[in-house]
Every structure is written in C-alpha cells, then in structure tokens.
CSV table of C-alpha atoms and ligand atoms in Angstrom, one decimal:
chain,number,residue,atom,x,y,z
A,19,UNK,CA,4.3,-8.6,3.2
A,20,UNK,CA,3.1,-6.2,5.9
A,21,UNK,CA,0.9,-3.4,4.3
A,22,UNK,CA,-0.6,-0.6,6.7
A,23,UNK,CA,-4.0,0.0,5.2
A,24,UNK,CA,-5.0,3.1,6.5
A,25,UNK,CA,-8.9,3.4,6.0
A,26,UNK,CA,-9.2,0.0,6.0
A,27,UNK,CA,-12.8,-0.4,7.5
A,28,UNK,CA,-13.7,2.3,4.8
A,29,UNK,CA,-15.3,1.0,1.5
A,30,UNK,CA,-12.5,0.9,-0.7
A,31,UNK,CA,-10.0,-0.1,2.3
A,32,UNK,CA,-12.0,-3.1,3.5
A,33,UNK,CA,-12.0,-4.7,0.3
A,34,UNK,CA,-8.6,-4.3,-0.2
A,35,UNK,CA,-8.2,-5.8,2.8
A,36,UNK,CA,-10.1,-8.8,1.5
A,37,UNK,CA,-8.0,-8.6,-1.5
A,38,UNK,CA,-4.3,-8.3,0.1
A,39,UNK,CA,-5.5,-11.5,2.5
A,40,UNK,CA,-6.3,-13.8,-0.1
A,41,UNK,CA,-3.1,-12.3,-2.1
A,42,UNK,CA,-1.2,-13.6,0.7
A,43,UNK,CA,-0.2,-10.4,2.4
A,44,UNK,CA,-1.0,-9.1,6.3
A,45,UNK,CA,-3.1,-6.0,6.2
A,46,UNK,CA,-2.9,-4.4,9.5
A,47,UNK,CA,-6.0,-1.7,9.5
A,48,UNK,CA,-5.6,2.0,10.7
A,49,UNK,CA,-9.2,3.8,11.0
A,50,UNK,CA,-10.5,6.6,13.2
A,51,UNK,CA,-14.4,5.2,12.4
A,52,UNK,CA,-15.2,8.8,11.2
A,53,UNK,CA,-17.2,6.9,8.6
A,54,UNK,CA,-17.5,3.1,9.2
A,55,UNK,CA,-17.8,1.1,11.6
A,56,UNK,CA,-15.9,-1.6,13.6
A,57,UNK,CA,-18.1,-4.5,12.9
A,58,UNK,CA,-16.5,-4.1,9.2
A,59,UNK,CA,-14.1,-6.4,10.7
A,60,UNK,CA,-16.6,-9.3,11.3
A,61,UNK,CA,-17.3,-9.2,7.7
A,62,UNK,CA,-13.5,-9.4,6.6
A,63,UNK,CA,-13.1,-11.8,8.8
A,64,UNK,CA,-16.5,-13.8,7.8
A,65,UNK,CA,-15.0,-13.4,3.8
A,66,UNK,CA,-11.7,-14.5,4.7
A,67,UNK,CA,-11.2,-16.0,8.3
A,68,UNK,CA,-8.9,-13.8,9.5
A,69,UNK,CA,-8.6,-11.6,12.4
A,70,UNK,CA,-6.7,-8.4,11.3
A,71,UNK,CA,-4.9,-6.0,13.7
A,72,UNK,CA,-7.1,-3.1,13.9
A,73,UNK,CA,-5.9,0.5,15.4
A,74,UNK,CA,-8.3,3.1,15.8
A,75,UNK,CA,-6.0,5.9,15.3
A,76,UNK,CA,-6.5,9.1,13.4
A,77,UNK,CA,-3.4,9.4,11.0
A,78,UNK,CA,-3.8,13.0,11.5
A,79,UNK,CA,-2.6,12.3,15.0
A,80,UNK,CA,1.4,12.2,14.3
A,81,UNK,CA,2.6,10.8,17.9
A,82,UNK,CA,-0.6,8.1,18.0
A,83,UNK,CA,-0.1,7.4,14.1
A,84,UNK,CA,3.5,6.9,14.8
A,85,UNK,CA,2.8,4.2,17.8
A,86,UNK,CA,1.1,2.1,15.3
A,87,UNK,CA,4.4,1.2,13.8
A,88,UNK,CA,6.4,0.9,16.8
A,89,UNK,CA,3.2,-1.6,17.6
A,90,UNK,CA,3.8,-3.4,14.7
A,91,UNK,CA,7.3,-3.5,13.5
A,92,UNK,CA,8.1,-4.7,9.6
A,93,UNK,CA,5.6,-2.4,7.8
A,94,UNK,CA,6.9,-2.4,4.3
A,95,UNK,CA,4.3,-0.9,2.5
A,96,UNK,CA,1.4,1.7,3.1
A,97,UNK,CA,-2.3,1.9,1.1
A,98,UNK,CA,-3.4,5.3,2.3
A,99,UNK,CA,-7.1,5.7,1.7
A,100,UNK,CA,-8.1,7.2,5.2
A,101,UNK,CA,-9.9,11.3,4.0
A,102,UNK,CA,-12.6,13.0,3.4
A,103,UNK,CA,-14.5,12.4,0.2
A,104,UNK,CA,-18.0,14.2,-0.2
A,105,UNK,CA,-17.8,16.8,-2.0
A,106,UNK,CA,-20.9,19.1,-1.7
A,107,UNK,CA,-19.6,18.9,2.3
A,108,UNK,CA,-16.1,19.9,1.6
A,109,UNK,CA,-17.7,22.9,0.0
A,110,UNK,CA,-19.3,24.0,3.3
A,111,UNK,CA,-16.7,22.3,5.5
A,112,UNK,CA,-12.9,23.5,3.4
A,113,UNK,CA,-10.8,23.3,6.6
A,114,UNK,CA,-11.8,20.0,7.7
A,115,UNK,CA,-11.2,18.5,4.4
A,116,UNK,CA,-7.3,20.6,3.9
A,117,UNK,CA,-6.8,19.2,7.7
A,118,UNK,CA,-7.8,15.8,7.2
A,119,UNK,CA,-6.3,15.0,4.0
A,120,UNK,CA,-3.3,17.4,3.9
A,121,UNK,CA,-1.9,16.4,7.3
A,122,UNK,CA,-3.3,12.6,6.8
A,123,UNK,CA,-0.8,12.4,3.8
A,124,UNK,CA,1.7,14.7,5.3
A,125,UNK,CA,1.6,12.0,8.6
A,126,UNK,CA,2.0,9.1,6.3
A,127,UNK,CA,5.0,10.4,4.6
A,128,UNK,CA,6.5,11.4,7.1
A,129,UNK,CA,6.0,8.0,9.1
A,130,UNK,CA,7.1,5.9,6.4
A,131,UNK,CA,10.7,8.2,6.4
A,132,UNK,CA,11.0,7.6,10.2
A,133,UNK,CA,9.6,4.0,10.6
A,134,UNK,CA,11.5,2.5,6.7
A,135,UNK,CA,8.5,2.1,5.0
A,136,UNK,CA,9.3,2.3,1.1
A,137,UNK,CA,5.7,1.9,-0.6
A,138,UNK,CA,3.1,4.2,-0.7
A,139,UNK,CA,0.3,3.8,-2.7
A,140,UNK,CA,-2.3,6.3,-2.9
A,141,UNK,CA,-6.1,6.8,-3.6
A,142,UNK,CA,-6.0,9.6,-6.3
A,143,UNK,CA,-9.6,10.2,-8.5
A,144,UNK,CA,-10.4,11.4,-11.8
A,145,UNK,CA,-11.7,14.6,-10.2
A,146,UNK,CA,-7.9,15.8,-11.2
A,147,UNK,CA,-8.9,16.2,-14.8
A,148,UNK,CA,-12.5,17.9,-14.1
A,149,UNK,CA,-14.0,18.2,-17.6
A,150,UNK,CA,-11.0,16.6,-20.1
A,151,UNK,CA,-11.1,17.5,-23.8
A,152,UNK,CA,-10.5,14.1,-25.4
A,153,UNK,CA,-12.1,11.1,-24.1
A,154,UNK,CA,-11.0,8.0,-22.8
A,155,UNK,CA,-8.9,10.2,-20.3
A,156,UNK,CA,-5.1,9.1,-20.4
A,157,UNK,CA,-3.0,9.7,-17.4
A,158,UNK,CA,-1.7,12.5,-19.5
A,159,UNK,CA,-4.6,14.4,-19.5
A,160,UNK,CA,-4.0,18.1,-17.8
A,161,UNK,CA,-4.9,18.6,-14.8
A,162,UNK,CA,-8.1,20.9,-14.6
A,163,UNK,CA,-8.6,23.6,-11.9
A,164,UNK,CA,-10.1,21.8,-8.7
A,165,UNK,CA,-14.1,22.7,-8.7
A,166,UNK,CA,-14.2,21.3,-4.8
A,167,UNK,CA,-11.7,21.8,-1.9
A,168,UNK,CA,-12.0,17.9,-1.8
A,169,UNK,CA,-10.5,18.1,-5.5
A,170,UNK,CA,-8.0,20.0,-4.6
A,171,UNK,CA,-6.7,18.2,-1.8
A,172,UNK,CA,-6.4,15.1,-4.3
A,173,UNK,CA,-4.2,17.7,-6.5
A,174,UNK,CA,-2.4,18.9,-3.9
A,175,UNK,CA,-1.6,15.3,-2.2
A,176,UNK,CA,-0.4,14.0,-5.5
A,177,UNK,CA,1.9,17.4,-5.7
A,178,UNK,CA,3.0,16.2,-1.8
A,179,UNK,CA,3.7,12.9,-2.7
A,180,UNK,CA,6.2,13.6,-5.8
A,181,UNK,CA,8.1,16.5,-3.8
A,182,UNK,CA,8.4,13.8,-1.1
A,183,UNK,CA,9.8,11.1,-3.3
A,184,UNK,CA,12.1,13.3,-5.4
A,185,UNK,CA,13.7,14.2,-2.2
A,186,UNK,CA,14.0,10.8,-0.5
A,187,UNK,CA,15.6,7.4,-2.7
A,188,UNK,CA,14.1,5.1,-0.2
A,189,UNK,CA,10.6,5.6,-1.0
A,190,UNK,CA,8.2,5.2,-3.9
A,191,UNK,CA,4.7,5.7,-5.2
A,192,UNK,CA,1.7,4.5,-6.9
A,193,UNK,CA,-0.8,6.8,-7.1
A,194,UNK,CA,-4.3,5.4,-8.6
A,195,UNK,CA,-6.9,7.8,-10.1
A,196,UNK,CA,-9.9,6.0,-9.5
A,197,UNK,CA,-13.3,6.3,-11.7
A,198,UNK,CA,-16.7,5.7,-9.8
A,199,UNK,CA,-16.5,3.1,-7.4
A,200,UNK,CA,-19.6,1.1,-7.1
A,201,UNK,CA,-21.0,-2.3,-6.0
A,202,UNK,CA,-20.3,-4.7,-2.9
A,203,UNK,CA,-18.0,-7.8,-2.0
A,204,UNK,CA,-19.9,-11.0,-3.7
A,205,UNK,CA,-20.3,-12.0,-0.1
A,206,UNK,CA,-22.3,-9.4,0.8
A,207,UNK,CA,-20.5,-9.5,4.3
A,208,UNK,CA,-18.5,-6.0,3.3
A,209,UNK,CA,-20.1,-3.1,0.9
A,210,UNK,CA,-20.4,0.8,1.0
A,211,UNK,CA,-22.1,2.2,4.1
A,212,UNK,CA,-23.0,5.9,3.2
A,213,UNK,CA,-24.4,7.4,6.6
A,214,UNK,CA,-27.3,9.8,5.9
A,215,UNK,CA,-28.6,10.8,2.7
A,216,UNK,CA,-26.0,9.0,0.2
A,217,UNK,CA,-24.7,11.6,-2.9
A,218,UNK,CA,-23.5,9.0,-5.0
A,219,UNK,CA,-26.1,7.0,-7.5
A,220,UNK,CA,-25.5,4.0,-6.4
A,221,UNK,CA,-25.8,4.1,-3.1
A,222,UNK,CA,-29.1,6.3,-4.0
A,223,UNK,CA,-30.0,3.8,-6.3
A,224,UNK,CA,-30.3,0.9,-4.1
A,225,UNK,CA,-32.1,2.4,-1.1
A,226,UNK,CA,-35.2,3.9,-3.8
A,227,UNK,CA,-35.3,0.2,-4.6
A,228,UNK,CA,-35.1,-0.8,-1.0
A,229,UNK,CA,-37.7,2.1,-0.2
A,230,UNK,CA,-36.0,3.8,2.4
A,231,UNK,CA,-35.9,7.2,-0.8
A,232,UNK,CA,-38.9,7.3,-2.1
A,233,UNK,CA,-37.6,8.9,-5.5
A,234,UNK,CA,-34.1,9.1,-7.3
A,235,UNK,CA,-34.0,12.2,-9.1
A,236,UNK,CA,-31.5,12.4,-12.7
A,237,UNK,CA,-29.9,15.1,-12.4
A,238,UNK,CA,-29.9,17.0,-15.7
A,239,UNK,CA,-31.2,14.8,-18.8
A,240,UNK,CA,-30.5,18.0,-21.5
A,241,UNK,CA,-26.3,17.3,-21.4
A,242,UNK,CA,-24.4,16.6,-24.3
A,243,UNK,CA,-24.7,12.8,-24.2
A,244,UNK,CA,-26.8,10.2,-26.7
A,245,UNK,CA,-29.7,10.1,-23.4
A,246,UNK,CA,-28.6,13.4,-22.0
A,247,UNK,CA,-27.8,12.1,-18.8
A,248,UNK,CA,-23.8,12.3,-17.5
A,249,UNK,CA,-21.9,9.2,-18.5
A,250,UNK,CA,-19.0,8.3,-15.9
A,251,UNK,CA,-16.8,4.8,-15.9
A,252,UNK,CA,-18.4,2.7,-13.2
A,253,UNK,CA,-15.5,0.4,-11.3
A,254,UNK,CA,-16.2,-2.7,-9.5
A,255,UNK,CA,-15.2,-2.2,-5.9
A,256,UNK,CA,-13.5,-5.4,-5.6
A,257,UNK,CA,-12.2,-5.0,-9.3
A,258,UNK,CA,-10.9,-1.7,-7.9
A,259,UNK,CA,-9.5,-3.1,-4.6
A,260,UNK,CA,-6.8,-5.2,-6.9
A,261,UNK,CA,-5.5,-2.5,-8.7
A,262,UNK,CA,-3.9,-1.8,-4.9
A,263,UNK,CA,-2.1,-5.8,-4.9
A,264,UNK,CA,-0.8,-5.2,-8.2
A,265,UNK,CA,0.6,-1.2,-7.0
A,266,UNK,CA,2.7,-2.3,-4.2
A,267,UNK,CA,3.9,-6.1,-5.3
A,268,UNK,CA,5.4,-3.5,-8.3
A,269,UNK,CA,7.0,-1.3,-6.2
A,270,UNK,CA,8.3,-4.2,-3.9
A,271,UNK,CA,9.7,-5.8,-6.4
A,272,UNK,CA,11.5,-2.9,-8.2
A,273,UNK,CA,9.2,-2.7,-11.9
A,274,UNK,CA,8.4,0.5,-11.0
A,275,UNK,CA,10.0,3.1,-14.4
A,276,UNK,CA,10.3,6.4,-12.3
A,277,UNK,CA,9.7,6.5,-8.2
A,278,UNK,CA,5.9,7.7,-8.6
A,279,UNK,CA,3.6,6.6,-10.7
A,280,UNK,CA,0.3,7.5,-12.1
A,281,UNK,CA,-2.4,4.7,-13.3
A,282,UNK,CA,-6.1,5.4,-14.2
A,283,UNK,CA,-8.6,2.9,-12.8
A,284,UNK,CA,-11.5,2.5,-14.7
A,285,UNK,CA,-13.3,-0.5,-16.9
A,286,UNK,CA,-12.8,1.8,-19.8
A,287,UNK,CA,-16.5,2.3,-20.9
A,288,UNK,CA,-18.6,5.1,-19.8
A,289,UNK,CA,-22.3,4.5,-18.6
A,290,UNK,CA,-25.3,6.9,-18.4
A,291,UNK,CA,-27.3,7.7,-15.5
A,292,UNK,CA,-30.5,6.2,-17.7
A,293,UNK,CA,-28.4,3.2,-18.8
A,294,UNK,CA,-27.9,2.5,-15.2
A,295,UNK,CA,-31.5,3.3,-13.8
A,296,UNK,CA,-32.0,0.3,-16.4
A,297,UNK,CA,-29.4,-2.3,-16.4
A,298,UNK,CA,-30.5,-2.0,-12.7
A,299,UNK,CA,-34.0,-2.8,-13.1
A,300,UNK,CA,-33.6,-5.5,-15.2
A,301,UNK,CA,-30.9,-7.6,-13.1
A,302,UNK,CA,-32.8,-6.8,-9.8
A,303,UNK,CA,-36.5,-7.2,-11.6
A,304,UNK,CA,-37.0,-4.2,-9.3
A,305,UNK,CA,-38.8,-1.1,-10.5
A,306,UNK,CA,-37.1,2.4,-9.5
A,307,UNK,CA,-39.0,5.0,-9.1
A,308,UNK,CA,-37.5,8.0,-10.7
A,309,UNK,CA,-37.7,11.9,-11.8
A,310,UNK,CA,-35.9,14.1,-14.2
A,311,UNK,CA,-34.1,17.4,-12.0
A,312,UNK,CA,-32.5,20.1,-12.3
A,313,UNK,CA,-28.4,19.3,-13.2
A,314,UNK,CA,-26.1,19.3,-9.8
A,315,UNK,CA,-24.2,21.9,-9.7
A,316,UNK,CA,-20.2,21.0,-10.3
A,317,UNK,CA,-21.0,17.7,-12.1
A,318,UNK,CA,-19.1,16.5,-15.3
A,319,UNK,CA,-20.6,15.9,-18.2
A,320,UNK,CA,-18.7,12.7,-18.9
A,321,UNK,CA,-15.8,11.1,-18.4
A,322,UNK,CA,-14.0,7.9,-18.9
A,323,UNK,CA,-10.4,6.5,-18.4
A,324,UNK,CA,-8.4,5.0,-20.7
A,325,UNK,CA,-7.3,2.1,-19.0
A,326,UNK,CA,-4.5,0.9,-21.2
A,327,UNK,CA,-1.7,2.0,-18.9
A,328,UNK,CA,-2.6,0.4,-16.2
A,329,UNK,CA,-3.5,-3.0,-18.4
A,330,UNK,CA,-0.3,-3.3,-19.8
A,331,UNK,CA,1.9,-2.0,-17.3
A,332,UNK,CA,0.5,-2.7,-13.8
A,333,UNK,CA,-1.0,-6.1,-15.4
A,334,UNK,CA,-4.4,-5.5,-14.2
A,335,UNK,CA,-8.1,-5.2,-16.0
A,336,UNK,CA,-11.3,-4.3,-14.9
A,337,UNK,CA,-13.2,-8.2,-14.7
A,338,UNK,CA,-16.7,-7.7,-13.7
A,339,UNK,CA,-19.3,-6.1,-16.1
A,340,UNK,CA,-22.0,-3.9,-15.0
A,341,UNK,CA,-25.1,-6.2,-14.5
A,342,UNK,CA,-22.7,-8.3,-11.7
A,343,UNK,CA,-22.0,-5.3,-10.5
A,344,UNK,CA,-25.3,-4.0,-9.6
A,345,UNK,CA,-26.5,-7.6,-8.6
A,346,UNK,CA,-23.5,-7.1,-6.0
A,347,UNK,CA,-24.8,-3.7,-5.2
A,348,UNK,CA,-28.3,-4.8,-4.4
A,349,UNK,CA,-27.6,-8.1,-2.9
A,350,UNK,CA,-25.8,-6.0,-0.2
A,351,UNK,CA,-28.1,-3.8,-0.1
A,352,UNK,CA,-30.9,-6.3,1.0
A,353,UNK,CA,-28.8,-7.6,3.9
A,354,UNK,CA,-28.5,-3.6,5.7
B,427,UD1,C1,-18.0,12.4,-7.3
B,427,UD1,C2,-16.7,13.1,-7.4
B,427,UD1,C3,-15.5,12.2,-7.3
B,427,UD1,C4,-15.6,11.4,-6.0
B,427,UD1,C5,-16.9,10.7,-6.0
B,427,UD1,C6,-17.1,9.8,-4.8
B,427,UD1,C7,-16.7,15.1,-8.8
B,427,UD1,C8,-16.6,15.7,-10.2
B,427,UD1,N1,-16.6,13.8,-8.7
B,427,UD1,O1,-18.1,11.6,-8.4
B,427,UD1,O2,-14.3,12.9,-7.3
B,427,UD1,O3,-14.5,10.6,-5.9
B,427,UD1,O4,-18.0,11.6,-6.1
B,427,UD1,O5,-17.5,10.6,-3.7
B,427,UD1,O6,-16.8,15.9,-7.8
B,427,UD1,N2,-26.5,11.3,-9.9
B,427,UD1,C9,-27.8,11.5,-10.1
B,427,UD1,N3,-28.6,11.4,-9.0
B,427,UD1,C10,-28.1,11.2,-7.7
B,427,UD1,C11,-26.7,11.1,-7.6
B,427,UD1,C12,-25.9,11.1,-8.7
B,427,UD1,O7,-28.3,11.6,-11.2
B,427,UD1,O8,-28.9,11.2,-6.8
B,427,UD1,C13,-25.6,11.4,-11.1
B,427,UD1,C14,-24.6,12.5,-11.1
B,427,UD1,O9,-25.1,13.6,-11.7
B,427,UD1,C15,-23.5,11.8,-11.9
B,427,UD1,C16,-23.6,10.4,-11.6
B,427,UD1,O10,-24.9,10.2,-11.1
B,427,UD1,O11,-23.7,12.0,-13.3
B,427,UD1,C17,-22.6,9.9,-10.6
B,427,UD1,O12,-22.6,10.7,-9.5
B,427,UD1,P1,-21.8,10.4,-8.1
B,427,UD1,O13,-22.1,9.0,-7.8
B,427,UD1,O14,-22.2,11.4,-7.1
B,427,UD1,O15,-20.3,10.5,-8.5
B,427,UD1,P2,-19.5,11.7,-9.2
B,427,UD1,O16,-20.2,13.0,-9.1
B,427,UD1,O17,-19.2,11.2,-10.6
C-alpha cells in the first residue's frame, strides 16, 4: 500500500519507515528538515535497501503539500507525525507550535478529502491525561487541562480529527497516544537526533556517557514514588514504530469499531529516573555522572499506560525490554 509518512526523516517517522518497508508497504516521505536531516535517508536505505521518494515540503504549505499527491498518485493511507514537540519551547514559542501543528493536521485532512486518501493515523501522547488519578492510564482516562501549548495542540488535533471524520464516511482514524519514546534502530544506521541541548533523558543520558554533558541532573528525587524520582513508561522506538503497521492495515481492511480510534502505546510498566540512570550503567558498563536538582517545572509525577487495548484489539505488544533498549540507545549514540 502507498502510505504518505509525513515526518518521515523525524525519529519516530524514520523508523516507521523502516517498519512499513519490511511490512511490505511504499512509504513515500514528506519532511521540511526543520529537525532532521536528509542523510536519514541513507540510513533507511542502509537498513532496508530501498530508496524512498522523499519531498521536502512543509505540510503547512497547502498548494506544495497538495503537489505531493498529484506527484504521487494512489496514496491510500497517511501517518502524520510532522510538528513541534518540545515543550519548554512551545511555552516561549505558542504561535509557532498552534501554526505548525494546527494547520499541519488541518493540511492533512483536508488533502486526504481532495486527493481520496481514507487512513489517517496520528501521533497523539500521553500528555492528554497530564496527571491521571488511577494508574495504568486507560484510553478512558479524562482528558486533563493542557500544562503546554504543545499539549494542547495534541488535544485540539485529536478534537480536529473526530469533527473531520464524523463529517466525512470516506475517512478514518487511528490516533496513538504514545508514552516516552526512547532508544535507536538495532542498526544503529537511524536513531533520535536532538539538535542542541536535548530535554529528554535519554537523549541526555547518552551524551553525559559520551561526554559531550558533563552532568545529568534528576530532576526532583522528593516525589511521591518508591525512589522519588518520576516514573514514566519507556517505549522502544522501533517497538513504537509498529504500532503504526498494525493502525492503518486495520483501517484498510475495515476492523476498525467506530471511524476514530484511540490506542495507548506504552510497554505497560513504569520506570524511574534512578532505575534508568542504572539499568543504563550496567548494560553499557559506563559510569554516569549525575546530580540530584531541583523538579522541572510542568513534569508528571508518574504515569503509565495500560496497554491492554491496544494488545488485544490492534494485535500489538511492546517486545523489547529496557536493558535492549538502552544498549540500542548507546550503541547509536557511539556512532554520532
Ligand atoms: C515530555 C512531554 C511529552 C512529550 C515528550 C517528548 C510532558 C508532560 N511530557 O515527556 O508530552 O511527548 O516530552 O518530547 O510535557 N528528566 C531528568 N533529567 C533530564 C531530563 C528529564 O530527570 O535532564 C526526567 C523528567 O523529569 C521526567 C523523565 O526524565 O521524569 C522523562 O523526561 P522527558 O524525557 O523530558 O519526557 P517527559 O517529560 O515525560
């Protein structure tokens, strides 16, 4: 099938890429290169041997977003996961991240109407339920007031997407909240390329091991956990990058119960910051150097997903445990 990947030399998209190759399908890559580069396409093509059409179009661009499917007729299916994700810059920065990732999904919709596109699936996070009172988090869960403009634009996508499907028969969704996305393509040919002083711990993680931070500071060890530290569900990337095969082959081939649907990504088990800084030490026999902080401001205290929906129903299940994980991390790392 022909699956527009928007995104697609981003971290999440390039591994799906990867992932919808070796399913069988023919990823045809939308990026702008806002964060990541074109030589992400070597390394899909290294992993799998294949050359995949590559636009460099912003898909907030409606006329140049739009050429891409004249370009490439028979686009059945779109994985949207081109937007803005940092959230301490989407505090400072609101307008970019409503422009980019209001109009981005707005764009998408509205090409799939005009071009016959039916599938949309969409990268969705666990940010929706902010701090949820029972843990594991079902897809149930309220949704919490956003604490980030980059949180709300997840809400208010997901509130796009439904209003779009409910008024159109030809299209459906799959909208995956995602838990923390960490580690790298076994290869080591793809991985997460954070430019500038990464936010998230892994990222963080790896270059204090690499040396190029000289410290990784916890931040907050006084929270309401067994260590104190915040516990979140870690997801293998490529683990993650699945989930997306088994979203639109559903759609495609009509299993979906109601037009959009909501899944929770996760492995199911929550991890501590601590409990990280040490799994990663032992599987890498590297010592981190590390300090206690002050907490961030914004962060949850701890959250997991329960997976079950999306085990039974979408047929998919986090594979890779934690120590792989990291090893993939750090082996990617090591090649930068
Ligand atoms: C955040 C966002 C999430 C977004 C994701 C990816 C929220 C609530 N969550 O996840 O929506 O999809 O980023 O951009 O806004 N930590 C440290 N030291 C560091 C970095 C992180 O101790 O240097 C801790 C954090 O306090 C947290 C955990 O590590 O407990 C994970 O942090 P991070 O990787 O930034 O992800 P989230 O904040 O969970």
């Amino acid at each position: 099938m022909k699956i527009l990947v928007t995104g697609g030399t981003g971290y999440i998209g390039s591994h799906t890429v990867v992932e919808l190759i070796e399913a069988g399908h023919e990823p045809v890559i939308v990026d702008n290169l806002s964060n990541s580069k074109e030589s992400v396409l070597d390394g899909i093509y290294g992993i799998t041997g294949r050359k995949v059409p590559f636009y460099n179009v912003d898909c907030t661009d409606l006329e140049a977003f739009g050429s891409v499917f004249e370009a490439e007729p028979g686009i059945k299916a779109i994985i949207h996961f081109a937007a803005s994700k940092a959230v301490g810059e989407s505090v400072k920065e609101p307008l970019k991240y409503y422009r980019n990732n209001l109009t981005g999904i707005i764009n998408v919709l509205e090409c799939m109407k005009r071009y016959g596109a039916s599938s949309l699936v969409f990268s969705s996070s666990c940010t929706v339920y902010g701090q949820p009172e029972e843990l594991p988090v079902t897809e149930e869960a309220p949704i919490q007031p956003a604490l980030s403009p980059y949180g709300n634009t997840k809400q208010i996508c997901e509130e796009i997407i439904r209003d779009t499907v409910s008024s159109c028969n030809t299209l459906h969704a799959v909208m995956l909240r995602y838990f923390n996305p960490i580690g790298a393509h076994e290869s080591a040919l793809i991985g997460e390329l954070p430019l500038g002083v990464p936010q998230n711990l892994i990222p963080y993680v790896t270059q204090t091991a690499a040396g190029i931070r000289e410290c990784l500071t916890v931040f907050g060890n006084d929270y309401d956990t067994p260590d104190g530290s915040c516990i979140r569900d870690y997801i293998n990337v490529t683990d993650l990058a699945k989930a997306h095969i088994k979203a639109v082959e559903r759609m495609e081939s009509g299993k979906q119960k109601q037009n959009v649907e909501v899944f929770n990504i996760g492995t199911g088990v929550g991890t501590s910051v601590f409990e990280i800084i040490k799994t990663f030490e032992d599987v890498t026999g590297v010592k981190l150097n590390y300090k206690v902080g002050p907490r961030r401001e914004g962060d949850i205290e701890k959250v997991w997903a329960d997976a079950s929906y999306a085990n039974n129903e979408l047929g998919w299940k986090a594979e890779k445990d934690m120590r792989e994980t990291l090893a993939s991390a750090w082996k990617w790392q090591t090649t930068l």
